[in-house]
CSV table of C-alpha atoms in Angstrom, one decimal:
chain,number,residue,atom,x,y,z
A,13,MET,CA,-0.8,72.6,-33.8
A,14,GLY,CA,-0.2,72.4,-29.9
A,15,ALA,CA,-3.0,72.7,-27.3
A,16,VAL,CA,-6.1,74.2,-29.0
A,17,VAL,CA,-8.3,76.8,-26.9
A,18,ALA,CA,-11.3,78.5,-27.8
A,19,ASP,CA,-9.8,81.9,-29.6
A,20,ASP,CA,-11.8,84.7,-27.7
A,21,GLY,CA,-8.9,87.2,-27.5
A,22,PRO,CA,-7.0,88.3,-24.4
A,23,SER,CA,-9.8,90.4,-22.9
A,24,GLY,CA,-7.5,91.3,-20.2
A,25,VAL,CA,-5.1,93.1,-22.5
A,26,LYS,CA,-5.8,97.0,-23.3
A,27,ALA,CA,-6.2,97.6,-27.3
A,28,PRO,CA,-3.0,99.4,-28.0
A,29,ASP,CA,-4.8,101.8,-30.5
A,30,GLY,CA,-1.8,101.9,-32.5
A,31,GLY,CA,2.1,100.5,-32.9
A,32,TRP,CA,1.5,97.2,-34.4
A,33,GLY,CA,-2.0,98.0,-35.0
A,34,TRP,CA,-1.2,100.0,-37.9
A,35,ALA,CA,0.2,97.1,-39.6
A,36,VAL,CA,-2.9,95.0,-38.8
A,37,LEU,CA,-4.9,98.0,-40.3
A,38,PHE,CA,-2.9,97.7,-43.5
A,39,GLY,CA,-3.6,93.9,-43.6
A,40,CYS,CA,-7.4,94.6,-43.3
A,41,PHE,CA,-7.2,97.3,-45.8
A,42,ILE,CA,-5.9,94.5,-48.3
A,43,ILE,CA,-8.2,91.8,-47.3
A,44,THR,CA,-11.3,94.1,-47.7
A,45,GLY,CA,-10.5,95.4,-51.2
A,46,PHE,CA,-9.7,91.7,-52.5
A,47,SER,CA,-13.0,90.3,-50.5
A,48,TYR,CA,-15.7,92.9,-52.2
A,49,ALA,CA,-13.8,94.1,-55.2
A,50,PHE,CA,-12.9,90.5,-56.5
A,51,PRO,CA,-16.1,89.3,-57.4
A,52,LYS,CA,-16.7,92.2,-59.6
A,53,ALA,CA,-13.4,92.4,-61.1
A,54,VAL,CA,-13.5,88.8,-62.5
A,55,SER,CA,-16.5,90.1,-64.7
A,56,VAL,CA,-14.3,91.7,-67.3
A,57,PHE,CA,-13.5,87.9,-68.1
A,58,PHE,CA,-17.0,86.8,-68.8
A,59,LYS,CA,-17.0,87.7,-72.4
A,60,GLU,CA,-14.0,85.4,-73.2
A,61,LEU,CA,-15.6,82.7,-71.0
A,62,ILE,CA,-19.1,83.3,-73.1
A,63,ARG,CA,-16.9,82.7,-76.5
A,64,GLU,CA,-14.8,79.7,-75.4
A,65,PHE,CA,-17.6,77.7,-73.4
A,66,GLY,CA,-20.5,78.5,-75.9
A,67,ILE,CA,-22.5,80.0,-72.8
A,68,GLY,CA,-24.8,82.9,-72.0
A,69,TYR,CA,-24.0,85.6,-69.7
A,70,SER,CA,-26.4,84.6,-67.1
A,71,ASP,CA,-24.0,81.2,-66.8
A,72,THR,CA,-21.1,83.4,-66.3
A,73,ALA,CA,-22.8,85.6,-63.9
A,74,TRP,CA,-22.9,82.7,-61.5
A,75,ILE,CA,-19.4,83.1,-60.8
A,76,SER,CA,-19.6,86.5,-59.1
A,77,SER,CA,-22.8,85.2,-57.3
A,78,ILE,CA,-21.1,82.0,-55.7
A,79,LEU,CA,-18.1,84.0,-54.7
A,80,LEU,CA,-20.4,86.6,-52.7
A,81,ALA,CA,-22.4,83.8,-51.2
A,82,MET,CA,-19.6,82.1,-50.1
A,83,LEU,CA,-18.1,85.3,-48.8
A,84,TYR,CA,-21.3,86.0,-46.8
A,85,GLY,CA,-22.9,82.3,-46.2
A,86,THR,CA,-20.0,80.8,-44.7
A,87,GLY,CA,-20.1,83.1,-41.6
A,88,PRO,CA,-20.8,80.7,-38.8
A,89,LEU,CA,-18.2,78.3,-40.2
A,90,CYS,CA,-15.6,81.3,-40.3
A,91,SER,CA,-16.9,81.7,-36.8
A,92,VAL,CA,-16.0,78.5,-35.3
A,93,CYS,CA,-12.5,78.3,-37.1
A,94,VAL,CA,-11.5,81.4,-35.7
A,95,ASN,CA,-12.6,80.4,-32.2
A,96,ARG,CA,-11.1,77.1,-32.7
A,97,PHE,CA,-7.7,77.6,-34.2
A,98,GLY,CA,-7.1,81.6,-34.1
A,99,CYS,CA,-7.2,84.3,-36.6
A,100,ARG,CA,-3.9,84.0,-37.9
A,101,PRO,CA,-3.6,80.2,-39.0
A,102,VAL,CA,-7.1,80.6,-40.4
A,103,MET,CA,-6.3,83.4,-42.6
A,104,LEU,CA,-3.1,81.8,-43.8
A,105,VAL,CA,-5.3,78.7,-44.8
A,106,GLY,CA,-7.7,81.3,-46.6
A,107,GLY,CA,-5.0,82.9,-48.5
A,108,LEU,CA,-4.1,79.3,-49.8
A,109,PHE,CA,-7.6,78.4,-50.7
A,110,ALA,CA,-8.3,81.8,-52.4
A,111,SER,CA,-5.1,81.3,-54.5
A,112,MET,CA,-5.5,77.6,-55.3
A,113,GLY,CA,-8.9,78.3,-56.6
A,114,MET,CA,-7.6,80.7,-59.3
A,115,VAL,CA,-4.8,78.8,-60.2
A,116,ILE,CA,-6.8,75.5,-60.9
A,117,ALA,CA,-9.4,77.7,-62.7
A,118,SER,CA,-6.7,78.5,-65.3
A,119,PHE,CA,-6.9,74.9,-66.3
A,120,CYS,CA,-10.7,74.4,-66.2
A,121,THR,CA,-12.2,72.8,-69.3
A,122,SER,CA,-15.9,73.5,-68.3
A,123,ILE,CA,-18.0,76.1,-66.4
A,124,VAL,CA,-18.9,74.1,-63.9
A,125,GLN,CA,-15.5,73.4,-62.7
A,126,ILE,CA,-15.0,77.1,-63.0
A,127,TYR,CA,-18.1,77.3,-60.5
A,128,LEU,CA,-16.0,75.1,-58.3
A,129,THR,CA,-12.6,76.4,-58.4
A,130,ALA,CA,-12.9,80.1,-58.8
A,131,GLY,CA,-16.5,80.4,-57.1
A,132,VAL,CA,-16.6,78.0,-54.3
A,133,ILE,CA,-12.8,77.7,-53.6
A,134,THR,CA,-11.7,81.0,-53.8
A,135,GLY,CA,-14.9,82.5,-52.2
A,136,LEU,CA,-14.4,80.3,-49.2
A,137,GLY,CA,-10.5,81.4,-48.9
A,138,LEU,CA,-11.9,84.9,-49.0
A,139,ALA,CA,-14.4,84.5,-46.4
A,140,LEU,CA,-11.7,82.8,-44.2
A,141,ASN,CA,-9.5,85.9,-44.7
A,142,PHE,CA,-12.5,89.0,-44.5
A,143,GLN,CA,-14.0,87.7,-41.0
A,144,PRO,CA,-10.8,87.5,-38.9
A,145,SER,CA,-9.2,90.5,-40.1
A,146,LEU,CA,-12.3,92.2,-38.8
A,147,ILE,CA,-12.1,90.6,-35.4
A,148,MET,CA,-8.0,91.2,-35.2
A,149,LEU,CA,-9.0,95.1,-36.0
A,150,ASN,CA,-11.5,95.1,-33.1
A,151,ARG,CA,-9.0,93.7,-30.7
A,152,TYR,CA,-6.2,96.3,-31.7
A,153,PHE,CA,-8.4,99.4,-31.8
A,154,ASP,CA,-10.6,100.8,-29.1
A,155,LYS,CA,-10.6,104.7,-29.0
A,156,ARG,CA,-9.3,105.1,-32.8
A,157,ARG,CA,-11.9,102.1,-34.0
A,158,PRO,CA,-14.2,104.1,-36.0
A,159,LEU,CA,-11.3,105.4,-37.9
A,160,ALA,CA,-9.6,102.2,-38.3
A,161,ASN,CA,-12.8,100.5,-39.4
A,162,GLY,CA,-13.3,103.6,-42.3
A,163,LEU,CA,-9.6,103.3,-43.4
A,164,SER,CA,-9.9,99.5,-43.6
A,165,ALA,CA,-13.4,99.8,-45.5
A,166,ALA,CA,-11.6,101.9,-47.8
A,167,GLY,CA,-10.0,99.2,-49.5
A,168,SER,CA,-13.1,97.9,-51.2
A,169,PRO,CA,-13.6,101.0,-53.8
A,170,VAL,CA,-9.8,101.3,-54.2
A,171,PHE,CA,-9.2,97.7,-55.0
A,172,LEU,CA,-12.1,98.0,-57.3
A,173,CYS,CA,-10.9,100.9,-59.4
A,174,ALA,CA,-7.6,99.0,-59.4
A,175,LEU,CA,-8.4,95.3,-60.4
A,176,SER,CA,-10.9,96.1,-63.0
A,177,PRO,CA,-8.3,97.8,-65.4
A,178,LEU,CA,-5.9,95.2,-64.5
A,179,GLY,CA,-8.1,92.5,-65.6
A,180,GLN,CA,-8.6,94.0,-69.0
A,181,ILE,CA,-4.9,94.2,-69.2
A,182,LEU,CA,-4.4,90.7,-68.2
A,183,GLN,CA,-7.3,89.7,-70.4
A,184,HIS,CA,-5.9,91.4,-73.4
A,185,GLU,CA,-2.3,90.2,-72.9
A,186,TYR,CA,-2.5,86.5,-71.7
A,187,GLY,CA,-6.3,85.6,-72.3
A,188,TRP,CA,-8.6,84.6,-69.4
A,189,ARG,CA,-6.4,81.5,-68.4
A,190,GLY,CA,-3.5,83.8,-67.9
A,191,GLY,CA,-5.4,86.2,-66.1
A,192,PHE,CA,-6.5,83.9,-63.8
A,193,LEU,CA,-3.3,82.5,-63.0
A,194,ILE,CA,-1.9,85.8,-62.5
A,195,LEU,CA,-4.7,86.8,-60.1
A,196,GLY,CA,-4.3,83.6,-58.0
A,197,GLY,CA,-0.6,84.7,-57.6
A,198,MET,CA,-1.9,88.2,-56.3
A,199,LEU,CA,-4.3,86.5,-53.9
A,200,LEU,CA,-1.3,84.7,-52.2
A,201,ASN,CA,-0.8,88.2,-50.7
A,202,CYS,CA,-3.5,87.2,-48.3
A,203,CYS,CA,-1.4,85.0,-46.7
A,204,VAL,CA,1.0,87.8,-45.9
A,205,CYS,CA,-1.6,89.9,-44.4
A,206,GLY,CA,-2.5,86.9,-42.2
A,207,ALA,CA,1.1,86.9,-40.9
A,208,LEU,CA,0.6,90.5,-39.9
A,209,MET,CA,-2.2,89.2,-37.5
A,210,ARG,CA,0.1,89.0,-34.4
A,211,PRO,CA,-2.0,88.1,-31.3
A,212,LEU,CA,-2.0,90.5,-28.3
A,213,GLU,CA,0.2,89.1,-25.6
A,214,LEU,CA,-1.3,88.3,-22.1
A,215,PRO,CA,-0.2,90.0,-18.9
A,216,LYS,CA,2.1,88.0,-16.7
A,217,LYS,CA,0.4,84.9,-15.4
A,218,THR,CA,-1.3,84.9,-11.9
A,219,GLU,CA,-3.9,82.7,-10.2
A,220,ALA,CA,-6.7,84.7,-11.9
A,221,THR,CA,-5.4,84.7,-15.5
A,222,LYS,CA,-4.5,80.8,-15.1
A,223,GLU,CA,-8.1,80.0,-14.1
A,224,ALA,CA,-9.6,82.3,-17.2
A,225,ALA,CA,-7.6,80.6,-19.3
A,226,GLU,CA,-8.8,77.2,-18.2
A,227,LYS,CA,-12.3,78.5,-18.5
A,228,LYS,CA,-11.5,79.3,-22.0
A,229,VAL,CA,-11.6,75.7,-23.1
A,230,LYS,CA,-15.5,75.2,-22.1
A,231,LYS,CA,-16.6,78.3,-24.1
A,232,LYS,CA,-18.8,77.4,-27.2
A,233,LEU,CA,-17.2,77.7,-30.7
A,234,LEU,CA,-20.4,79.7,-31.7
A,235,ASP,CA,-22.2,81.6,-29.3
A,236,PHE,CA,-25.6,81.7,-30.1
A,237,SER,CA,-26.2,83.7,-26.8
A,238,VAL,CA,-26.0,86.9,-29.1
A,239,PHE,CA,-29.6,86.5,-29.8
A,240,LYS,CA,-30.5,87.5,-26.2
A,241,ASP,CA,-29.2,90.9,-26.9
A,242,GLY,CA,-32.2,92.9,-28.2
A,243,GLY,CA,-29.5,95.3,-30.0
A,244,PHE,CA,-28.2,92.4,-32.1
A,245,VAL,CA,-31.4,91.1,-33.0
A,246,ILE,CA,-32.6,94.5,-34.3
A,247,TYR,CA,-29.1,95.1,-35.9
A,248,THR,CA,-29.3,91.7,-37.9
A,249,LEU,CA,-33.0,92.2,-39.0
A,250,ALA,CA,-32.1,95.8,-40.2
A,251,ALA,CA,-29.0,94.8,-41.8
A,252,SER,CA,-30.7,92.1,-43.9
A,253,ILE,CA,-33.3,94.6,-45.0
A,254,MET,CA,-30.8,96.8,-46.3
A,255,VAL,CA,-28.8,94.2,-48.1
A,256,LEU,CA,-31.9,93.6,-50.1
A,257,GLY,CA,-31.7,97.0,-51.9
A,258,LEU,CA,-28.0,98.1,-50.9
A,259,PHE,CA,-26.3,96.4,-54.0
A,260,VAL,CA,-29.0,96.9,-56.7
A,261,PRO,CA,-28.1,100.3,-57.9
A,262,PRO,CA,-24.5,99.9,-58.7
A,263,VAL,CA,-25.3,96.7,-60.6
A,264,PHE,CA,-27.9,98.5,-62.9
A,265,VAL,CA,-26.7,102.1,-63.1
A,266,VAL,CA,-24.6,101.4,-66.1
A,267,SER,CA,-27.4,99.6,-68.0
A,268,TYR,CA,-29.5,102.5,-67.1
A,269,ALA,CA,-27.5,104.8,-68.6
A,270,LYS,CA,-26.9,102.9,-71.8
A,271,ASP,CA,-30.7,102.5,-72.0
A,272,LEU,CA,-30.7,106.6,-72.2
A,273,GLY,CA,-29.0,105.9,-75.3
A,274,TYR,CA,-25.2,106.9,-73.9
A,275,GLN,CA,-22.0,105.1,-75.3
A,276,ASP,CA,-20.6,102.2,-73.3
A,277,THR,CA,-17.5,104.4,-72.1
A,278,ARG,CA,-19.4,107.0,-70.5
A,279,ALA,CA,-21.9,104.8,-69.0
A,280,ALA,CA,-19.1,102.6,-67.4
A,281,PHE,CA,-17.5,105.8,-66.3
A,282,LEU,CA,-20.2,106.5,-63.9
A,283,LEU,CA,-19.0,103.5,-61.7
A,284,THR,CA,-15.5,105.4,-61.7
A,285,ILE,CA,-17.3,108.2,-60.2
A,286,LEU,CA,-19.0,106.3,-57.8
A,287,GLY,CA,-16.0,104.4,-56.7
A,288,PHE,CA,-13.9,107.8,-56.3
A,289,ILE,CA,-16.5,109.5,-54.0
A,290,ASP,CA,-16.5,106.2,-52.1
A,291,ILE,CA,-13.0,106.1,-51.3
A,292,PHE,CA,-12.8,109.3,-49.4
A,293,ALA,CA,-16.1,108.9,-47.7
A,294,ARG,CA,-15.5,106.0,-45.8
A,295,PRO,CA,-12.3,107.3,-43.9
A,296,VAL,CA,-14.1,110.6,-43.5
A,297,CYS,CA,-17.3,109.0,-41.9
A,298,GLY,CA,-14.8,107.1,-40.0
A,299,MET,CA,-13.1,110.1,-38.2
A,300,VAL,CA,-16.6,111.7,-37.7
A,301,ALA,CA,-17.9,108.6,-36.0
A,302,GLY,CA,-14.9,108.5,-33.8
A,303,LEU,CA,-15.8,112.2,-32.2
A,304,LYS,CA,-16.6,112.1,-28.6
A,305,TRP,CA,-20.4,113.4,-29.2
A,306,VAL,CA,-20.9,111.4,-32.2
A,307,ARG,CA,-19.8,108.1,-30.9
A,308,PRO,CA,-22.3,107.1,-28.3
A,309,ARG,CA,-24.8,107.7,-30.9
A,310,CYS,CA,-22.8,106.0,-33.8
A,311,VAL,CA,-26.1,104.0,-34.3
A,312,TYR,CA,-28.1,106.8,-35.4
A,313,LEU,CA,-25.5,108.0,-37.4
A,314,PHE,CA,-25.8,104.4,-39.2
A,315,SER,CA,-29.4,104.9,-39.3
A,316,PHE,CA,-29.1,108.4,-41.2
A,317,ALA,CA,-26.4,106.8,-43.5
A,318,MET,CA,-29.0,104.5,-44.7
A,319,ILE,CA,-31.9,106.8,-44.9
A,320,PHE,CA,-29.4,109.0,-46.9
A,321,ASN,CA,-28.6,106.1,-49.3
A,322,GLY,CA,-32.3,105.1,-49.9
A,323,PHE,CA,-33.4,108.9,-50.5
A,324,THR,CA,-30.5,109.0,-53.0
A,325,ASP,CA,-31.8,105.8,-54.8
A,326,LEU,CA,-35.7,107.4,-54.9
A,327,MET,CA,-34.2,110.6,-56.4
A,328,GLY,CA,-31.8,108.5,-58.9
A,329,SER,CA,-35.3,106.9,-60.0
A,330,MET,CA,-36.1,110.3,-61.7
A,331,SER,CA,-32.8,110.8,-63.8
A,332,VAL,CA,-33.5,111.3,-67.4
A,333,ASP,CA,-30.1,112.2,-68.7
A,334,TYR,CA,-26.5,111.7,-68.2
A,335,GLY,CA,-26.1,114.7,-65.7
A,336,GLY,CA,-28.6,113.5,-63.4
A,337,LEU,CA,-27.1,110.2,-63.3
A,338,VAL,CA,-24.0,111.9,-62.7
A,339,VAL,CA,-25.5,113.6,-59.7
A,340,PHE,CA,-26.9,110.4,-58.4
A,341,CYS,CA,-23.7,108.7,-58.3
A,342,ILE,CA,-21.8,111.4,-56.4
A,343,PHE,CA,-24.5,111.3,-53.6
A,344,PHE,CA,-24.8,107.6,-53.7
A,345,GLY,CA,-20.7,107.4,-53.6
A,346,ILE,CA,-20.9,109.6,-50.0
A,347,SER,CA,-24.1,107.6,-48.8
A,348,TYR,CA,-22.6,104.1,-49.8
A,349,GLY,CA,-19.2,105.1,-48.1
A,350,MET,CA,-20.9,106.0,-44.9
A,351,VAL,CA,-22.8,102.7,-44.6
A,352,GLY,CA,-19.6,100.9,-45.4
A,353,ALA,CA,-17.6,102.4,-42.8
A,354,LEU,CA,-20.3,102.3,-40.0
A,355,GLN,CA,-21.9,98.9,-40.5
A,356,PHE,CA,-19.3,96.8,-38.6
A,357,GLU,CA,-18.3,99.5,-36.2
A,358,VAL,CA,-22.2,99.4,-35.1
A,359,LEU,CA,-21.9,95.8,-34.7
A,360,MET,CA,-18.9,95.8,-32.8
A,361,ALA,CA,-20.2,98.7,-30.4
A,362,ILE,CA,-23.5,96.4,-29.9
A,363,VAL,CA,-22.0,93.0,-28.9
A,364,GLY,CA,-18.4,94.0,-27.8
A,365,THR,CA,-14.9,92.4,-28.4
A,366,GLN,CA,-15.6,88.9,-26.6
A,367,LYS,CA,-18.9,87.9,-28.8
A,368,PHE,CA,-18.0,89.6,-32.2
A,369,SER,CA,-16.4,86.7,-33.8
A,370,SER,CA,-19.7,84.9,-33.5
A,371,ALA,CA,-22.0,87.8,-34.0
A,372,ILE,CA,-20.4,88.6,-37.4
A,373,GLY,CA,-20.6,85.3,-38.6
A,374,LEU,CA,-24.3,85.1,-38.0
A,375,VAL,CA,-25.0,88.9,-39.3
A,376,LEU,CA,-23.1,87.6,-42.7
A,377,LEU,CA,-25.3,84.3,-42.9
A,378,ALA,CA,-28.4,86.4,-42.9
A,379,GLU,CA,-27.1,88.7,-45.3
A,380,ALA,CA,-26.2,86.1,-47.4
A,381,MET,CA,-29.9,85.1,-48.1
A,382,ALA,CA,-30.8,88.6,-48.9
A,383,VAL,CA,-28.0,89.2,-51.1
A,384,LEU,CA,-29.3,86.1,-53.4
A,385,ILE,CA,-32.4,87.5,-53.3
A,386,GLY,CA,-32.1,91.2,-54.1
A,387,PRO,CA,-30.5,91.7,-57.3
A,388,PRO,CA,-32.1,88.7,-59.0
A,389,SER,CA,-35.5,90.1,-57.6
A,390,ALA,CA,-34.4,93.4,-59.0
A,391,GLY,CA,-33.5,91.6,-62.5
A,392,LYS,CA,-37.0,90.1,-62.6
A,393,LEU,CA,-38.9,93.2,-61.7
A,394,LEU,CA,-36.9,95.0,-64.7
A,395,ASP,CA,-37.7,92.4,-66.9
A,396,ALA,CA,-41.7,92.5,-66.1
A,397,THR,CA,-41.7,96.5,-66.3
A,398,GLY,CA,-39.0,97.5,-68.7
A,399,ARG,CA,-38.1,100.7,-66.6
A,400,TYR,CA,-35.2,101.1,-64.6
A,401,MET,CA,-37.2,103.7,-62.3
A,402,PHE,CA,-38.9,101.0,-60.3
A,403,VAL,CA,-35.8,99.2,-59.7
A,404,PHE,CA,-34.4,102.2,-58.3
A,405,ILE,CA,-37.5,103.0,-56.1
A,406,ILE,CA,-38.1,99.5,-54.6
A,407,ALA,CA,-34.2,99.5,-53.8
A,408,GLY,CA,-34.8,103.1,-52.0
A,409,ILE,CA,-37.8,101.9,-50.2
A,410,GLU,CA,-35.9,98.7,-48.7
A,411,VAL,CA,-32.7,100.8,-47.6
A,412,THR,CA,-35.2,103.5,-46.2
A,413,THR,CA,-37.1,100.6,-44.3
A,414,SER,CA,-34.0,99.2,-42.6
A,415,ALA,CA,-32.9,102.6,-41.5
A,416,LEU,CA,-36.2,103.1,-39.6
A,417,VAL,CA,-36.2,99.8,-38.2
A,418,LEU,CA,-32.8,100.4,-36.9
A,419,ALA,CA,-33.6,103.8,-35.4
A,420,LEU,CA,-36.7,103.2,-34.1
A,421,GLY,CA,-35.8,99.8,-32.6
A,422,ASN,CA,-33.0,101.0,-30.9
A,423,PHE,CA,-34.7,104.0,-29.6
A,424,PHE,CA,-38.0,102.2,-28.3
A,425,CYS,CA,-36.7,98.7,-27.5
A,426,ILE,CA,-33.2,99.0,-26.2
A,427,LYS,CA,-33.0,100.6,-22.6
A,428,LYS,CA,-29.9,102.7,-22.1
A,429,LYS,CA,-27.3,101.2,-20.4
A,430,SER,CA,-24.0,102.4,-18.5
A,431,GLU,CA,-21.0,101.2,-19.7
A,432,GLU,CA,-21.0,97.6,-18.3
A,433,PRO,CA,-18.9,94.7,-19.5
A,434,HIS,CA,-20.8,92.7,-22.3
A,435,THR,CA,-20.1,89.3,-20.5
A,436,LYS,CA,-19.7,88.0,-16.8
A,437,GLU,CA,-16.3,86.9,-17.6
A,438,GLU,CA,-15.5,90.5,-18.7
A,439,ALA,CA,-16.7,91.6,-15.5
A,440,ALA,CA,-14.8,89.2,-13.5
A,441,GLU,CA,-11.6,90.0,-15.1
A,442,ARG,CA,-12.3,93.7,-14.6
A,443,GLU,CA,-12.7,93.1,-10.7
A,444,GLU,CA,-9.7,91.0,-10.7
A,445,LEU,CA,-7.5,93.8,-12.2
A,446,ASN,CA,-9.3,96.3,-10.0
A,447,LYS,CA,-8.1,94.2,-6.8
A,448,SER,CA,-4.6,93.7,-8.3
A,449,GLU,CA,-4.3,97.4,-8.5
A,450,ASP,CA,-5.3,97.8,-4.6
A,451,LYS,CA,-3.0,95.4,-3.3
A,452,THR,CA,-0.5,96.1,-0.7
A,453,PRO,CA,3.5,95.6,-1.1
A,454,GLU,CA,3.2,92.5,0.9
A,455,ASP,CA,0.6,91.0,-1.5
A,456,ALA,CA,2.7,92.0,-4.3
A,457,LYS,CA,5.7,90.2,-2.8
A,458,VAL,CA,3.9,87.3,-2.2
A,459,ASP,CA,2.8,87.3,-6.0
A,460,SER,CA,6.3,87.5,-7.0
A,461,ILE,CA,7.7,84.5,-5.2
A,462,GLU,CA,5.0,82.6,-6.6
A,463,VAL,CA,5.9,83.5,-10.3
A,464,GLU,CA,9.6,82.8,-9.3
A,465,GLN,CA,8.4,79.4,-8.2
A,466,PHE,CA,6.1,79.0,-11.0
A,467,LEU,CA,9.2,79.6,-13.6
A,468,LYS,CA,11.2,77.2,-11.6
A,469,ASP,CA,9.0,74.4,-12.2
A,470,GLU,CA,8.5,75.0,-15.8
A,471,PRO,CA,12.2,75.8,-16.9
A,472,GLU,CA,11.7,75.0,-20.5
A,473,LYS,CA,9.2,77.4,-21.3
A,474,ASN,CA,11.4,80.6,-19.7
A,475,GLY,CA,12.5,82.6,-22.4
A,476,GLU,CA,10.6,80.8,-25.0
A,477,VAL,CA,7.6,81.2,-26.9
A,478,VAL,CA,5.2,79.1,-25.9
A,479,THR,CA,3.1,77.1,-28.3
A,480,ASN,CA,-0.3,78.1,-29.1
A,481,PRO,CA,-3.0,78.3,-31.9
A,482,GLU,CA,-2.0,81.9,-32.6
A,483,THR,CA,1.7,81.4,-33.0
A,484,CYS,CA,2.0,78.2,-34.9
A,485,VAL,CA,0.7,76.8,-38.2
C-alpha cells in the first residue's frame, strides 16, 4: 500500500465548505443511514428465524445488540485503522466486511453462526464505515459544519423508514435467506460511499511542509492526550449517561401502546410518526446551530436538546391513551433529532480536527458500555414493576442528568479560551503560513528555485499521483 503514515489530515489545508464536500456529505448520509437503521431493520426477520431455529425472541434480539455493540465498541480500533491507513481504504474494506457478513449469514444453519456473521462481521464493517465518514465530513466542512452534520444525521430516520418496509417485502417474497442476501448486496454501496472520500490536497511542498510530513510518522495511532482536555472528559461522561436512557423510549413505545389495548398497526404507526418528525428536526437544528450567535454556544444548545428530550420522557410516562402517545412521539422526534444533529458537532468543536479521529473512537467505546446496560436494565425494571411509567421516568432522569453534567461542567469547570489552535503542530503550521504570507519577492523567488530543483531531482513524480495510503488500496 505504499509508505504508511499517520493520517491526521492535511491541517494546512482550508476546509472547502462545498465543492466535492457535498459528495462527501452524500456518502456520510448513506453511511449514517445504514449504520443506525440496519440493526433495527433486521428485526423484521426475527419471526422467521424463531420459526426455523426453534429459539426465543430474546435469542434473536442478540443480533441487533451485537450489531450495536460492534458499532460503538470498536471505536478505538477504527481510530487506529484510520490513523494508520487513512479514511478511504478503511471504508472500502469496511463495506466489503458489511456485505460479506450478510451474504454468509444467508447460508447459516444455526443462530450462533448468524451472531458471528450478521452480528460481528457486518457490525465491524458498519463501524469501519461510520467513524471515517464523520472524520472526512469534519475535514471538508468548517463554517457550514453544523448544517452538514444535521443533513448527514438525517440519514438515520430516512433509512429506518425505508429499510423496515423493504425488509418486510423481502421476507414475504424471498424468505429470510433471500432477504439477507439482497441486503448484503445493498451494503456494497458502502464501498461506493468510501470511494467518494477523496483526501484533501496538500499545498505545494516547502521545507516546512516536508518537516511536518516527517513528524506525522511519529504521531500516535490512538491519541490518549484528549483526556487532558477537561471539555472532552465532561462530554464523554455526559454522553455515556445520556445513552443509558436515550434509546429506551423508542424501544418500548410500541409495546406501551399495545399494553394500553391498541392494535399492532396503530402501535407501530407511532414509530413512523417519530421517524418522520426526526427527518426534519435534524437538518433544521443543524441550520440553527450554524447561526453566528448560536455556534459559539453550541454546547449549551446540545444541553437544551437533552433536557428537552428528558422532559419529554417524563411527560410521556403520564400518557394514558393513544393521543397522549402521539403527542409524546412528536416532541420526542423533535428532541431526538436535535440530539442526533448536535452530538458529533459538539465533539468536533471541543477537540478540533487533529484529535477528532481518536476522540470519537474513545467516546463511542464509552457509549458502548452504556448501550449494553440501558435497554436491558429498563426491561428488567418493566418485568419487576409491570408498568411502563417507571421505565420512561428513569430514562427521562438519566437524559436530564447528562444535560446538567454537560452544561454545568462546561460553565464552571472550563475556562473560556480565545480561538487558538488545538495542538502545538497547528500553532506551528499557522505561524509558518503567516510567515509565508509576509515573505518578500526575493524570498518567493528563492522558494521557486528550490521547488524547481526538487522537481528536477525527482522527475518520476512530476505530473503523477504520488502513492499514499489515501489514494491506493
